Coordinates of C-alpha atoms in Angstrom, one line a residue:
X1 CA 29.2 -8.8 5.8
X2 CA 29.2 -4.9 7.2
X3 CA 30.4 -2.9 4.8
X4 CA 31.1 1.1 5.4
X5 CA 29.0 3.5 3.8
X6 CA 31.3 5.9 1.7
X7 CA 29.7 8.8 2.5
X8 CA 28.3 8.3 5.9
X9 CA 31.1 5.7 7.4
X10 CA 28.5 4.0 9.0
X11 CA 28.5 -0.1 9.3
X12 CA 26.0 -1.7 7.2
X13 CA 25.2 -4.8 5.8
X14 CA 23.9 -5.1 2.0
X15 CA 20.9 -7.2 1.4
X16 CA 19.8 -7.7 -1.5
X17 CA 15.8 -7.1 -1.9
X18 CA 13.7 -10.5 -2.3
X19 CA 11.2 -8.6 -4.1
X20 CA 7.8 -7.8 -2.0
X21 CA 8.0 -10.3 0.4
X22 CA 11.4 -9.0 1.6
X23 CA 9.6 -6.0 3.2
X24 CA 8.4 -8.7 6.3
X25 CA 11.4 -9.5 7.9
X26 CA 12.7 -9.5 11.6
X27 CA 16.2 -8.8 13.7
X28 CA 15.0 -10.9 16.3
X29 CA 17.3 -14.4 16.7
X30 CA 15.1 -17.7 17.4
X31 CA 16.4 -20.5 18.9
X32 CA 17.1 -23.5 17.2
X33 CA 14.2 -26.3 17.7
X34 CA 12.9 -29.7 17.0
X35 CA 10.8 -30.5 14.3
X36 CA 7.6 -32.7 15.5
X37 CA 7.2 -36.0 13.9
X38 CA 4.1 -35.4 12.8
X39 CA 4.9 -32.9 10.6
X40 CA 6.9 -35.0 8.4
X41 CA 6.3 -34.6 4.6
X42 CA 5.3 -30.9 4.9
X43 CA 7.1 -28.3 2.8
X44 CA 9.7 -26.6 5.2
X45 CA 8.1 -23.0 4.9
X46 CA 4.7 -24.4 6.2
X47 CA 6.7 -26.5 9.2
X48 CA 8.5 -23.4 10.0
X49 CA 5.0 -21.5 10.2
X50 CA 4.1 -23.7 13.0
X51 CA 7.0 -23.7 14.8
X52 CA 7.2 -20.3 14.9
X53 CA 3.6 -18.8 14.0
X54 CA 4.6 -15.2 15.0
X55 CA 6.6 -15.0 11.8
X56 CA 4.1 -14.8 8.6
X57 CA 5.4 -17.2 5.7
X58 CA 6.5 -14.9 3.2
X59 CA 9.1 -14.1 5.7
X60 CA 10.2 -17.5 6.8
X61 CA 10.4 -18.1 2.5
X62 CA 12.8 -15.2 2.3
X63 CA 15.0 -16.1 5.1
X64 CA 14.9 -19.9 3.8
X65 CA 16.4 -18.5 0.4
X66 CA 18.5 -16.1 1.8
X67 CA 20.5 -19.0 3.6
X68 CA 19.9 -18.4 7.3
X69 CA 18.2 -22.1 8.2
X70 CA 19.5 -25.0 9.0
X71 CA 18.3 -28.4 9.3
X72 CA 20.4 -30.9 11.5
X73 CA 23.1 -28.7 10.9
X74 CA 22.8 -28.3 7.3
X75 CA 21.8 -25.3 4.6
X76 CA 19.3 -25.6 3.1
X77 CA 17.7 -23.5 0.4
X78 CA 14.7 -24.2 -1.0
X79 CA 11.0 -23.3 1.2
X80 CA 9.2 -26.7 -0.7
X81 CA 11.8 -28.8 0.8
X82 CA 9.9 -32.1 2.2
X83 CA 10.6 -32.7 6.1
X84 CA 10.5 -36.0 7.4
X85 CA 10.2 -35.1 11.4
X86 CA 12.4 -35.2 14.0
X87 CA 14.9 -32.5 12.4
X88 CA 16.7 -30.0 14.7
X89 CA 16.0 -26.8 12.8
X90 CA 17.8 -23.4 13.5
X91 CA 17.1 -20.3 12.2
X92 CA 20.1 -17.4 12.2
X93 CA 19.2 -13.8 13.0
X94 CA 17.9 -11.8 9.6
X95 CA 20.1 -8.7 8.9
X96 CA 18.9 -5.3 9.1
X97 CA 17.9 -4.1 5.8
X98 CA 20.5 -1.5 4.2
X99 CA 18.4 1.3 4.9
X100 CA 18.8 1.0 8.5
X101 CA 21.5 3.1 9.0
X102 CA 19.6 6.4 7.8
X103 CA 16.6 5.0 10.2
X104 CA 16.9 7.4 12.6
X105 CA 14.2 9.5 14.7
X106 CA 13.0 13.2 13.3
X107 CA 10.6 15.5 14.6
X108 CA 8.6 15.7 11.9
X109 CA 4.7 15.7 12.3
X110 CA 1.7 13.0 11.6
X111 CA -1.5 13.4 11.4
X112 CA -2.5 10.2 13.8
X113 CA -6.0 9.8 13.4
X114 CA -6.1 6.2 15.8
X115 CA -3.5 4.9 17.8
X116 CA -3.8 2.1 20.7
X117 CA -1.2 -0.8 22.2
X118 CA -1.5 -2.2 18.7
X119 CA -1.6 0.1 16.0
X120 CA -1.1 3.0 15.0
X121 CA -3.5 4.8 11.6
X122 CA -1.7 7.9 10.3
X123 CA -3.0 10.1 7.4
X124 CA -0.2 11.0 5.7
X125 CA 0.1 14.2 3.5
X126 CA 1.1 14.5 0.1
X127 CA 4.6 14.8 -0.6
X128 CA 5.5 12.5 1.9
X129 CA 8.1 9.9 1.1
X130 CA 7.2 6.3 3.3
X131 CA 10.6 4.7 3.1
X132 CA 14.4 5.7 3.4
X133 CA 16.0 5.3 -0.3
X134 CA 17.5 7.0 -3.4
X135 CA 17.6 10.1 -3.3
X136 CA 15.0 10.4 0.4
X137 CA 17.8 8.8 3.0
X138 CA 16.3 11.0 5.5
X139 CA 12.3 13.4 5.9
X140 CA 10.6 10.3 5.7
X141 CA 7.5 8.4 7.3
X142 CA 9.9 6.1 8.8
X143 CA 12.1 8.7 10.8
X144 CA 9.1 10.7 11.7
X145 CA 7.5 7.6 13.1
X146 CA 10.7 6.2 14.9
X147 CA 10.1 9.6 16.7
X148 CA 7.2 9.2 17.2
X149 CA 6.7 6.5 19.3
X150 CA 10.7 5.4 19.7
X151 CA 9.6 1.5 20.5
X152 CA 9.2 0.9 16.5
X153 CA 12.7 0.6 16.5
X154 CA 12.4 -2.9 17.7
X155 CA 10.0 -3.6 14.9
X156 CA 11.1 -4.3 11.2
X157 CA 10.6 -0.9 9.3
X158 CA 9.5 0.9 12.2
X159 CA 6.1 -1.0 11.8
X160 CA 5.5 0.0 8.2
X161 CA 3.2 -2.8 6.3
X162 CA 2.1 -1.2 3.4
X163 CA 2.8 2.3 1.5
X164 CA 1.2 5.4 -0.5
X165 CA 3.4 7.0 -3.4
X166 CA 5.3 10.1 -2.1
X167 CA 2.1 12.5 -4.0
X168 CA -0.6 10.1 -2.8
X169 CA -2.2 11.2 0.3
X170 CA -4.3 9.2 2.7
X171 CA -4.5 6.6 5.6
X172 CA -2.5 4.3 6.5
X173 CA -1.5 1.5 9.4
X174 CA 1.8 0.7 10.8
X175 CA 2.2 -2.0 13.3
X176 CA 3.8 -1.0 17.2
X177 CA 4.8 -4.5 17.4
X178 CA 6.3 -7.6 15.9
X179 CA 2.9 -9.7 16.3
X180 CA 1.1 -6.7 15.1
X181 CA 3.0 -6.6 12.0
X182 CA 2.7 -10.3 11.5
X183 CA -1.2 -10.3 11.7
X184 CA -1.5 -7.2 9.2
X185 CA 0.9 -8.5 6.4
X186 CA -1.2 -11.8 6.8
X187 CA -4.7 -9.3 6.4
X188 CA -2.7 -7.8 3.5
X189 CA -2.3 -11.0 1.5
X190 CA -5.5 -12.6 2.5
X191 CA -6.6 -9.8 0.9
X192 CA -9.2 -8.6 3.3
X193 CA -7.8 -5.1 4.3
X194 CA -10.5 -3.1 2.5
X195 CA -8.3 0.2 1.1
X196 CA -11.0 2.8 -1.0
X197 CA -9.5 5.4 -2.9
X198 CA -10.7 9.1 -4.3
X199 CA -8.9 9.8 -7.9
X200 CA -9.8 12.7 -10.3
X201 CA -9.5 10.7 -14.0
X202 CA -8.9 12.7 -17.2
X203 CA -11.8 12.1 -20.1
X204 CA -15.6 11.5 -19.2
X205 CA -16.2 7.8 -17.3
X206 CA -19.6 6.9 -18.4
X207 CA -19.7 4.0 -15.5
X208 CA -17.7 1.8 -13.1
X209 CA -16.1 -1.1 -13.7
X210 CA -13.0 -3.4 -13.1
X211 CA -9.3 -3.6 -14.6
X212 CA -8.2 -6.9 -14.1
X213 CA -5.0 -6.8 -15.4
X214 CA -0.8 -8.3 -14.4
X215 CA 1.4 -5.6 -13.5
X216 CA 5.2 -6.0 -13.6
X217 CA 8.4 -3.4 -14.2
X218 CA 8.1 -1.9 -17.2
X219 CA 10.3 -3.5 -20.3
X220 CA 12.0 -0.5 -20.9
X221 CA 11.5 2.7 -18.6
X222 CA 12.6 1.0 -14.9
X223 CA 11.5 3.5 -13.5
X224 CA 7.6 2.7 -14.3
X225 CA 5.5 -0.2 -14.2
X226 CA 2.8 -1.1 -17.0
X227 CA 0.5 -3.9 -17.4
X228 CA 2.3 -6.7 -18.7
X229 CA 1.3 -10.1 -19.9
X230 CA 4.3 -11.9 -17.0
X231 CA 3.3 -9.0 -14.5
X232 CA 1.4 -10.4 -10.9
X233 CA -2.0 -10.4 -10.9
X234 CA -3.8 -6.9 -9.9
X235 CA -7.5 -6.1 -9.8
X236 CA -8.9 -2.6 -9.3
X237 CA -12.7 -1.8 -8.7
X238 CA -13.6 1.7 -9.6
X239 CA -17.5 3.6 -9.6
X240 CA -18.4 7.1 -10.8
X241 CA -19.0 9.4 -8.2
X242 CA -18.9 12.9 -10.3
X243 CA -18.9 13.5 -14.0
X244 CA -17.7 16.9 -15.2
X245 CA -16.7 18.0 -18.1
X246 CA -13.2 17.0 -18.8
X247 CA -12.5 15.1 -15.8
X248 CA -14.3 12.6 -13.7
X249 CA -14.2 12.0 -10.3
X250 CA -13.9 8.0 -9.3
X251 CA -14.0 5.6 -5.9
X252 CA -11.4 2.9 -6.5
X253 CA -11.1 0.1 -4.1
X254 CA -8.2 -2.3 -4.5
X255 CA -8.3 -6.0 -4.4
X256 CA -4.1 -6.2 -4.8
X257 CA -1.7 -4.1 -3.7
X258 CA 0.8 -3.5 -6.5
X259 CA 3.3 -0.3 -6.8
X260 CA 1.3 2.2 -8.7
X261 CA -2.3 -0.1 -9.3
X262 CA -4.5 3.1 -9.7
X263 CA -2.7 4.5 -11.7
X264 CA -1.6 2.1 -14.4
X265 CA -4.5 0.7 -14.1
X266 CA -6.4 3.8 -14.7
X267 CA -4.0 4.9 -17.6
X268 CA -4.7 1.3 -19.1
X269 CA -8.3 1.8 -19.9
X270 CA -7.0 5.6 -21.5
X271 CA -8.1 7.9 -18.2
X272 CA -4.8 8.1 -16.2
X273 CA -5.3 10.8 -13.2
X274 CA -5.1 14.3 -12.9
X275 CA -1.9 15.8 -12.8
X276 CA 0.0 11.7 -12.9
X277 CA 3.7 13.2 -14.1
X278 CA 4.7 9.5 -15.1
X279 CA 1.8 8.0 -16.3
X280 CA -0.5 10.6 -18.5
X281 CA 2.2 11.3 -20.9
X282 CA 1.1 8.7 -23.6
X283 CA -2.7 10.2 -23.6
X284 CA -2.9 12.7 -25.8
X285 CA -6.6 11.7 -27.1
X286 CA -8.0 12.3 -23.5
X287 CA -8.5 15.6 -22.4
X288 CA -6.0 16.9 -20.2
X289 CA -8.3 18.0 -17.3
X290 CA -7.6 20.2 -14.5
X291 CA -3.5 21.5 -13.4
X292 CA -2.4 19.9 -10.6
X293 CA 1.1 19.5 -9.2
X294 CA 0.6 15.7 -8.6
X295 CA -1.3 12.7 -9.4
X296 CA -4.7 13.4 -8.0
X297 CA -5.1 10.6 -5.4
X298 CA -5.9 10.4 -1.9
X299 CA -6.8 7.0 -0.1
X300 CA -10.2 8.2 1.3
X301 CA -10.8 4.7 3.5
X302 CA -9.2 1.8 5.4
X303 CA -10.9 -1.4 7.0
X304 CA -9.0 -4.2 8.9
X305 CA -9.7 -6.5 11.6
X306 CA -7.4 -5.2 14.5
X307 CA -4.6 -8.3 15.3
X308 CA -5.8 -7.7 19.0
X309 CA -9.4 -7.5 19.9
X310 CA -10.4 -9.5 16.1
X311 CA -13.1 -6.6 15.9
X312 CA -13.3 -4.7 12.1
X313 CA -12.0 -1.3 12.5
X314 CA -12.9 1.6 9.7
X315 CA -11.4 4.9 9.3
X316 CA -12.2 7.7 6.6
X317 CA -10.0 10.7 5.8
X318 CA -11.4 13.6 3.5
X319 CA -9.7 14.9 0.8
X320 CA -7.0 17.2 1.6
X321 CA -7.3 20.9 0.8
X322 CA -5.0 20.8 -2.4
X323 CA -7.7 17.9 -3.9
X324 CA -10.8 19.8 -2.7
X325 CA -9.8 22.7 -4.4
X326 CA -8.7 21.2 -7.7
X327 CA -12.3 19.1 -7.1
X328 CA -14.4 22.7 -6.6
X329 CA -12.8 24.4 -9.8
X330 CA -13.9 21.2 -11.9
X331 CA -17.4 21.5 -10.3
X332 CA -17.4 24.5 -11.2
X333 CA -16.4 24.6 -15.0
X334 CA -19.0 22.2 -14.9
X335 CA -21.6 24.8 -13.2
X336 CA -20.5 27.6 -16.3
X337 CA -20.9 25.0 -18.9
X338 CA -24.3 24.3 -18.1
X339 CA -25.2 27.9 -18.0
X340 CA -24.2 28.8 -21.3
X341 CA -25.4 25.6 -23.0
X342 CA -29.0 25.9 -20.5
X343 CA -31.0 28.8 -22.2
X344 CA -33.4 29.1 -19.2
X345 CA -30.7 28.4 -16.5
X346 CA -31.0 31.8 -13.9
X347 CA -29.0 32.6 -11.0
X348 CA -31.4 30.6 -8.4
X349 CA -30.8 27.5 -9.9
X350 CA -26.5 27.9 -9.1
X351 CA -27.4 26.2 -5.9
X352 CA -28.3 22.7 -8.0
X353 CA -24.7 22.5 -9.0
X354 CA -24.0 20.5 -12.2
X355 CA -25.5 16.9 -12.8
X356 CA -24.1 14.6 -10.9
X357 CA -24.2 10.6 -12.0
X358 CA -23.9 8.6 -9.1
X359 CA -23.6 4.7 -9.4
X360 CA -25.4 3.6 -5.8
X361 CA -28.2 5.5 -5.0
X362 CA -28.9 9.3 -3.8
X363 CA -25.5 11.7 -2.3
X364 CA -25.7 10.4 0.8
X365 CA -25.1 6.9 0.0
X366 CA -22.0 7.1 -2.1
X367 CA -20.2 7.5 0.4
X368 CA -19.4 3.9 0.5
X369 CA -18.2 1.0 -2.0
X370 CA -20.1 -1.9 -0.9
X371 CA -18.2 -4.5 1.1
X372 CA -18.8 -7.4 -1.4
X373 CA -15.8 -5.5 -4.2
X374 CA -13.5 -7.2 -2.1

């Protein structure tokens, strides 16, 4: 049903969200088909899949639910229903999501550090907002990419498979088309897109580690998410790369890819990151570390297998100037704190810095998490 916008007067028609899985979804009509006979007593979702294999299967389970299939003329529901073979099957054009009507192109400038017929790897700055929404209906990765490279608008979300918080900086990959996009949401849930992240904890880490632990909505701020026993399962790697004194600088890789992981997962073990406005409240007991106006984040690295060629692809971004400064004045309350507690520390030995723990071998090698964390 199209419904006008109060404010804007524009057409648009309300969706309702069919939680993370609703982000892979298509405009694009298919034409109603036959379903082979031997594929009868598969679940729908997994005959649909090989019907149509350009569509991944968490989007052929949310257009199932949402209503828009029909078998031999009939509704049905329900992605586990059995198939006996020989069905006519037609699937209805998807809706555009209600944020459509504010996707619109804006010159506003990327950072594209790969692009090709395929992809396209962006490093986006902090401050950033990825998606049109409450409160950001316009300034956003989205519009700047629809600008970008006006194609995308044929492409669900302008080719967005993934995101980065609004203060999180860092690559990422949006598809440039609909076979693109299909092949990277698979990577994504396979979970074999390696994604490596740079965060500046609060407290002293003494080693790395892993937090596996569920994340869901928080109970009671909706705003948040925590680690709950009824969340989805997340896993987050992290290694020490830098101990100072009230702060310590950590690689995270992720194994999942839930809203906020670092960061509540962080927070869980009682080091939440520098400068998090919405998850370092409750840590009193851990030193409060360097100011910084945001949470001190910034995803360093990005691996995939490109849906094209099949070949693995890597990119690395540095830390953006904000981070590297708030990274230098930790360093170097580190550097003073070592000369007053080092009664024969002199001038010439400044250019030693402070100790530095690193968990896999010398400098040069931690500049990698090794493959096998994921």
């Amino acid at each position: 049903m199209n419904v006008p916008d109060k404010k804007t007067g524009m057409s648009q028609t309300v969706v309702r969200e069919q939680g993370e899985a609703r982000a892979d979804y298509s405009a694009n009509p298919s034409p109603a088909l036959r379903i082979p006979d031997e594929d009868g007593g598969l679940r729908l979702d997994l005959g649909l899949a090989r019907l149509w294999p350009q569509y991944s299967r968490s989007r052929l389970q949310s257009w199932i639910r949402e209503g828009r299939l029909q078998l031999d003329g009939e509704l049905v529901r329900e992605p586990k229903h059995k198939l006996r073979g020989g069905e006519s099957v037609e699937l209805d054009e998807a809706p555009p999501d209600e944020r459509a009507a504010f996707s619109h192109p804006e010159a506003i400038a990327l950072n594209i550090v790969h692009q090709d017929e395929a992809i396209i790897v962006i490093d986006k700055p902090a401050g950033l907002v990825v998606h049109p929404g409450s409160g950001n209906w316009s300034g956003t990765l989205l519009n700047a990419l629809l600008y970008h490279d006006p194609a995308l608008e044929g492409v669900p979300r302008a080719g967005i498979v993934h995101r980065l918080d609004k203060d999180t900086s860092g690559l990422m990959v949006v598809a440039r088309t609909l076979t693109a996009q299909t092949d990277l949401v698979r990577q994504l849930a396979a979970r074999s897109v390696k994604r490596h992240y740079r965060a500046l904890a609060r407290g002293d880490i003494t080693r790395g580690g892993t937090v596996d632990a569920p994340i869901g909505r928080h109970p009671t701020q909706r705003t948040k998410m925590a680690v709950i026993g009824n969340g989805k399962p997340a896993r987050t790697h992290y290694r020490v790369v830098e101990r100072f004194i009230d702060c310590t600088l950590v690689e995270c890789a992720l194994e999942t890819g839930r809203t906020h992981q670092i960061r509540v997962h962080m927070a869980s073990i009682g080091h939440p990151l520098a400068g998090d406005p919405t998850y370092g409240g409750g840590a009193s007991r851990v030193p409060a570390g360097p100011a910084f106006w945001r949470q001190a984040l910034h995803a360093r690295r990005l691996e995939l297998v490109h849906p094209l060629s099949g070949k693995s692809m890597s990119w690395k971004s540095t830390e953006p100037e904000d981070m590297a400064e708030l990274i230098a004045v930790a360093r170097l309350a580190a550097l003073e704190a070592r000369a007053a507690e080092d009664a024969d520390w002199d001038e010439d030995d400044a250019d030693d810095g402070p100790e530095i723990i690193y968990a896999y071998g010398n400098s040069d090698e931690s500049e990698d998490i090794d493959d096998d964390l994921e």
